[in-house]
């Protein structure tokens, strides 16, 4: 294995660890993390009076899920593509990996006080991973086009 390949694996494992740590937070700590993002949005002019505090909080939490797994999808794709020359198998394996990690993450949350599993979160997470794959593909095409 090359140093570049090992680095990709390290980033993937570290990101998976970050997702695990976010899931390890109890309900109150998780809400506080979302509260920080809500405060930033409020300072940017997206105050709760205009959007409704609970609606904005819900959106922030789901956007967090989506973004975590968007990044996971990209990192896994970049790591695994050196091992899987078939583009179709690479894409299927990446989506499957993201889905299974999201499902295991929700299962993990069932053991955390104030948290609970939600299949809708698995779908949001998987959608984030899928968008990450598509985004990575578009950026790669754009870079190839720019290099020519």
PDB file of C-alpha atoms in Angstrom:
ATOM      1  CA  UNK A   1       0.000   0.000   0.000  1.00  0.00           C
ATOM      2  CA  UNK A   2       1.194   3.454  -0.838  1.00  0.00           C
ATOM      3  CA  UNK A   3       1.428   6.393   1.519  1.00  0.00           C
ATOM      4  CA  UNK A   4      -1.335   8.149  -0.438  1.00  0.00           C
ATOM      5  CA  UNK A   5      -3.614   5.115  -0.062  1.00  0.00           C
ATOM      6  CA  UNK A   6      -2.849   4.871   3.664  1.00  0.00           C
ATOM      7  CA  UNK A   7      -3.618   8.572   4.082  1.00  0.00           C
ATOM      8  CA  UNK A   8      -7.013   8.102   2.416  1.00  0.00           C
ATOM      9  CA  UNK A   9      -7.752   5.197   4.749  1.00  0.00           C
ATOM     10  CA  UNK A  10      -6.690   7.269   7.764  1.00  0.00           C
ATOM     11  CA  UNK A  11      -8.991  10.172   6.794  1.00  0.00           C
ATOM     12  CA  UNK A  12     -11.859   7.723   6.263  1.00  0.00           C
ATOM     13  CA  UNK A  13     -11.354   6.109   9.680  1.00  0.00           C
ATOM     14  CA  UNK A  14     -10.998   9.481  11.404  1.00  0.00           C
ATOM     15  CA  UNK A  15     -14.223  10.731   9.818  1.00  0.00           C
ATOM     16  CA  UNK A  16     -16.033   7.541  10.841  1.00  0.00           C
ATOM     17  CA  UNK A  17     -14.756   8.205  14.358  1.00  0.00           C
ATOM     18  CA  UNK A  18     -16.148  11.747  14.244  1.00  0.00           C
ATOM     19  CA  UNK A  19     -19.560  10.428  13.218  1.00  0.00           C
ATOM     20  CA  UNK A  20     -19.385   7.886  16.045  1.00  0.00           C
ATOM     21  CA  UNK A  21     -18.517  10.616  18.566  1.00  0.00           C
ATOM     22  CA  UNK A  22     -21.418  12.799  17.412  1.00  0.00           C
ATOM     23  CA  UNK A  23     -23.709   9.784  17.840  1.00  0.00           C
ATOM     24  CA  UNK A  24     -22.253   9.118  21.273  1.00  0.00           C
ATOM     25  CA  UNK A  25     -23.592  12.463  22.539  1.00  0.00           C
ATOM     26  CA  UNK A  26     -26.666  12.188  24.724  1.00  0.00           C
ATOM     27  CA  UNK A  27     -29.823  14.021  23.662  1.00  0.00           C
ATOM     28  CA  UNK A  28     -28.999  17.184  25.626  1.00  0.00           C
ATOM     29  CA  UNK A  29     -25.415  17.470  24.334  1.00  0.00           C
ATOM     30  CA  UNK A  30     -26.594  16.819  20.794  1.00  0.00           C
ATOM     31  CA  UNK A  31     -29.149  19.621  21.136  1.00  0.00           C
ATOM     32  CA  UNK A  32     -26.421  21.958  22.402  1.00  0.00           C
ATOM     33  CA  UNK A  33     -24.294  21.182  19.333  1.00  0.00           C
ATOM     34  CA  UNK A  34     -27.267  22.014  17.117  1.00  0.00           C
ATOM     35  CA  UNK A  35     -27.822  25.139  19.217  1.00  0.00           C
ATOM     36  CA  UNK A  36     -24.379  26.445  18.256  1.00  0.00           C
ATOM     37  CA  UNK A  37     -25.264  26.133  14.572  1.00  0.00           C
ATOM     38  CA  UNK A  38     -28.658  27.754  15.236  1.00  0.00           C
ATOM     39  CA  UNK A  39     -26.927  30.697  16.919  1.00  0.00           C
ATOM     40  CA  UNK A  40     -24.658  31.171  13.895  1.00  0.00           C
ATOM     41  CA  UNK A  41     -27.684  31.104  11.580  1.00  0.00           C
ATOM     42  CA  UNK A  42     -29.435  33.600  13.826  1.00  0.00           C
ATOM     43  CA  UNK A  43     -26.460  35.971  13.562  1.00  0.00           C
ATOM     44  CA  UNK A  44     -26.631  35.593   9.784  1.00  0.00           C
ATOM     45  CA  UNK A  45     -30.210  36.842   9.872  1.00  0.00           C
ATOM     46  CA  UNK A  46     -32.036  33.522   9.841  1.00  0.00           C
ATOM     47  CA  UNK A  47     -33.759  34.113  13.146  1.00  0.00           C
ATOM     48  CA  UNK A  48     -36.276  31.758  14.640  1.00  0.00           C
ATOM     49  CA  UNK A  49     -39.137  34.297  14.442  1.00  0.00           C
ATOM     50  CA  UNK A  50     -39.097  34.093  10.654  1.00  0.00           C
ATOM     51  CA  UNK A  51     -38.689  30.335  10.311  1.00  0.00           C
ATOM     52  CA  UNK A  52     -39.948  28.883  13.560  1.00  0.00           C
ATOM     53  CA  UNK A  53     -37.441  27.617  16.141  1.00  0.00           C
ATOM     54  CA  UNK A  54     -38.492  23.987  15.934  1.00  0.00           C
ATOM     55  CA  UNK A  55     -38.506  23.985  12.114  1.00  0.00           C
ATOM     56  CA  UNK A  56     -35.044  25.529  11.943  1.00  0.00           C
ATOM     57  CA  UNK A  57     -33.724  23.169  14.615  1.00  0.00           C
ATOM     58  CA  UNK A  58     -35.142  20.179  12.730  1.00  0.00           C
ATOM     59  CA  UNK A  59     -33.554  21.404   9.483  1.00  0.00           C
ATOM     60  CA  UNK A  60     -30.160  21.963  11.142  1.00  0.00           C
ATOM     61  CA  UNK A  61     -30.160  18.469  12.648  1.00  0.00           C
ATOM     62  CA  UNK A  62     -31.101  16.790   9.372  1.00  0.00           C
ATOM     63  CA  UNK A  63     -28.625  18.928   7.411  1.00  0.00           C
ATOM     64  CA  UNK A  64     -25.962  17.776   9.866  1.00  0.00           C
ATOM     65  CA  UNK A  65     -26.804  14.133   9.143  1.00  0.00           C
ATOM     66  CA  UNK A  66     -26.785  14.795   5.405  1.00  0.00           C
ATOM     67  CA  UNK A  67     -23.437  16.619   5.489  1.00  0.00           C
ATOM     68  CA  UNK A  68     -21.683  14.039   7.690  1.00  0.00           C
ATOM     69  CA  UNK A  69     -22.543  11.304   5.235  1.00  0.00           C
ATOM     70  CA  UNK A  70     -21.893  13.425   2.137  1.00  0.00           C
ATOM     71  CA  UNK A  71     -18.310  13.671   3.381  1.00  0.00           C
ATOM     72  CA  UNK A  72     -18.240   9.962   4.297  1.00  0.00           C
ATOM     73  CA  UNK A  73     -19.389   9.036   0.779  1.00  0.00           C
ATOM     74  CA  UNK A  74     -16.626  11.116  -0.798  1.00  0.00           C
ATOM     75  CA  UNK A  75     -13.931   9.771   1.533  1.00  0.00           C
ATOM     76  CA  UNK A  76     -14.946   6.140   1.003  1.00  0.00           C
ATOM     77  CA  UNK A  77     -15.137   6.612  -2.766  1.00  0.00           C
ATOM     78  CA  UNK A  78     -11.660   8.169  -2.874  1.00  0.00           C
ATOM     79  CA  UNK A  79     -10.263   5.366  -0.705  1.00  0.00           C
ATOM     80  CA  UNK A  80     -11.948   2.433  -2.419  1.00  0.00           C
ATOM     81  CA  UNK A  81     -11.594   3.457  -6.069  1.00  0.00           C
ATOM     82  CA  UNK A  82      -7.957   2.322  -6.104  1.00  0.00           C
ATOM     83  CA  UNK A  83      -9.106  -1.173  -5.124  1.00  0.00           C
ATOM     84  CA  UNK A  84     -12.138  -1.395  -7.418  1.00  0.00           C
ATOM     85  CA  UNK A  85     -11.560  -0.670 -11.114  1.00  0.00           C
ATOM     86  CA  UNK A  86     -15.213  -1.265 -12.075  1.00  0.00           C
ATOM     87  CA  UNK A  87     -17.020   2.074 -11.810  1.00  0.00           C
ATOM     88  CA  UNK A  88     -20.423   0.418 -11.379  1.00  0.00           C
ATOM     89  CA  UNK A  89     -19.189  -1.821  -8.540  1.00  0.00           C
ATOM     90  CA  UNK A  90     -17.406   1.143  -6.958  1.00  0.00           C
ATOM     91  CA  UNK A  91     -20.586   3.222  -6.877  1.00  0.00           C
ATOM     92  CA  UNK A  92     -22.755   0.368  -5.597  1.00  0.00           C
ATOM     93  CA  UNK A  93     -20.198  -0.543  -2.918  1.00  0.00           C
ATOM     94  CA  UNK A  94     -19.898   3.081  -1.807  1.00  0.00           C
ATOM     95  CA  UNK A  95     -23.666   3.562  -1.476  1.00  0.00           C
ATOM     96  CA  UNK A  96     -23.973   0.223   0.332  1.00  0.00           C
ATOM     97  CA  UNK A  97     -21.138   1.150   2.708  1.00  0.00           C
ATOM     98  CA  UNK A  98     -22.749   4.506   3.521  1.00  0.00           C
ATOM     99  CA  UNK A  99     -26.152   2.863   4.051  1.00  0.00           C
ATOM    100  CA  UNK A 100     -24.747   0.170   6.361  1.00  0.00           C
ATOM    101  CA  UNK A 101     -22.687   2.661   8.370  1.00  0.00           C
ATOM    102  CA  UNK A 102     -25.748   4.907   8.718  1.00  0.00           C
ATOM    103  CA  UNK A 103     -27.862   1.945   9.865  1.00  0.00           C
ATOM    104  CA  UNK A 104     -25.216   0.906  12.403  1.00  0.00           C
ATOM    105  CA  UNK A 105     -25.019   4.520  13.588  1.00  0.00           C
ATOM    106  CA  UNK A 106     -28.768   4.627  14.207  1.00  0.00           C
ATOM    107  CA  UNK A 107     -28.576   1.286  16.031  1.00  0.00           C
ATOM    108  CA  UNK A 108     -25.781   2.735  18.168  1.00  0.00           C
ATOM    109  CA  UNK A 109     -27.987   5.734  19.015  1.00  0.00           C
ATOM    110  CA  UNK A 110     -30.641   3.405  20.435  1.00  0.00           C
ATOM    111  CA  UNK A 111     -28.306   2.836  23.403  1.00  0.00           C
ATOM    112  CA  UNK A 112     -27.679   6.555  24.061  1.00  0.00           C
ATOM    113  CA  UNK A 113     -29.890   8.369  26.622  1.00  0.00           C
ATOM    114  CA  UNK A 114     -32.183  10.904  24.976  1.00  0.00           C
ATOM    115  CA  UNK A 115     -31.486   9.538  21.499  1.00  0.00           C
ATOM    116  CA  UNK A 116     -33.222   6.982  19.386  1.00  0.00           C
ATOM    117  CA  UNK A 117     -32.930   5.293  16.019  1.00  0.00           C
ATOM    118  CA  UNK A 118     -34.854   6.617  13.032  1.00  0.00           C
ATOM    119  CA  UNK A 119     -34.947   4.917   9.653  1.00  0.00           C
ATOM    120  CA  UNK A 120     -35.623   8.318   8.069  1.00  0.00           C
ATOM    121  CA  UNK A 121     -32.180   9.386   9.309  1.00  0.00           C
ATOM    122  CA  UNK A 122     -30.644   6.363   7.574  1.00  0.00           C
ATOM    123  CA  UNK A 123     -32.317   7.508   4.352  1.00  0.00           C
ATOM    124  CA  UNK A 124     -31.138  11.102   4.853  1.00  0.00           C
ATOM    125  CA  UNK A 125     -27.604   9.861   5.579  1.00  0.00           C
ATOM    126  CA  UNK A 126     -27.597   7.621   2.516  1.00  0.00           C
ATOM    127  CA  UNK A 127     -28.908  10.491   0.392  1.00  0.00           C
ATOM    128  CA  UNK A 128     -26.039  12.622   1.670  1.00  0.00           C
ATOM    129  CA  UNK A 129     -23.563   9.920   0.669  1.00  0.00           C
ATOM    130  CA  UNK A 130     -25.153   9.643  -2.761  1.00  0.00           C
ATOM    131  CA  UNK A 131     -24.962  13.403  -3.301  1.00  0.00           C
ATOM    132  CA  UNK A 132     -21.315  13.263  -2.200  1.00  0.00           C
ATOM    133  CA  UNK A 133     -20.624  10.607  -4.837  1.00  0.00           C
ATOM    134  CA  UNK A 134     -22.357  12.664  -7.532  1.00  0.00           C
ATOM    135  CA  UNK A 135     -20.623  15.859  -6.431  1.00  0.00           C
ATOM    136  CA  UNK A 136     -17.240  14.124  -6.493  1.00  0.00           C
ATOM    137  CA  UNK A 137     -17.973  12.847  -9.996  1.00  0.00           C
ATOM    138  CA  UNK A 138     -18.912  16.306 -11.270  1.00  0.00           C
ATOM    139  CA  UNK A 139     -15.843  17.924  -9.723  1.00  0.00           C
ATOM    140  CA  UNK A 140     -13.637  15.206 -11.249  1.00  0.00           C
ATOM    141  CA  UNK A 141     -15.173  15.817 -14.685  1.00  0.00           C
ATOM    142  CA  UNK A 142     -14.685  19.565 -14.299  1.00  0.00           C
ATOM    143  CA  UNK A 143     -11.037  19.130 -13.250  1.00  0.00           C
ATOM    144  CA  UNK A 144     -10.380  16.810 -16.199  1.00  0.00           C
ATOM    145  CA  UNK A 145     -11.947  19.327 -18.547  1.00  0.00           C
ATOM    146  CA  UNK A 146      -9.845  22.164 -17.066  1.00  0.00           C
ATOM    147  CA  UNK A 147      -6.636  20.149 -17.443  1.00  0.00           C
ATOM    148  CA  UNK A 148      -7.179  19.649 -21.185  1.00  0.00           C
TER     149      UNK A 148
END
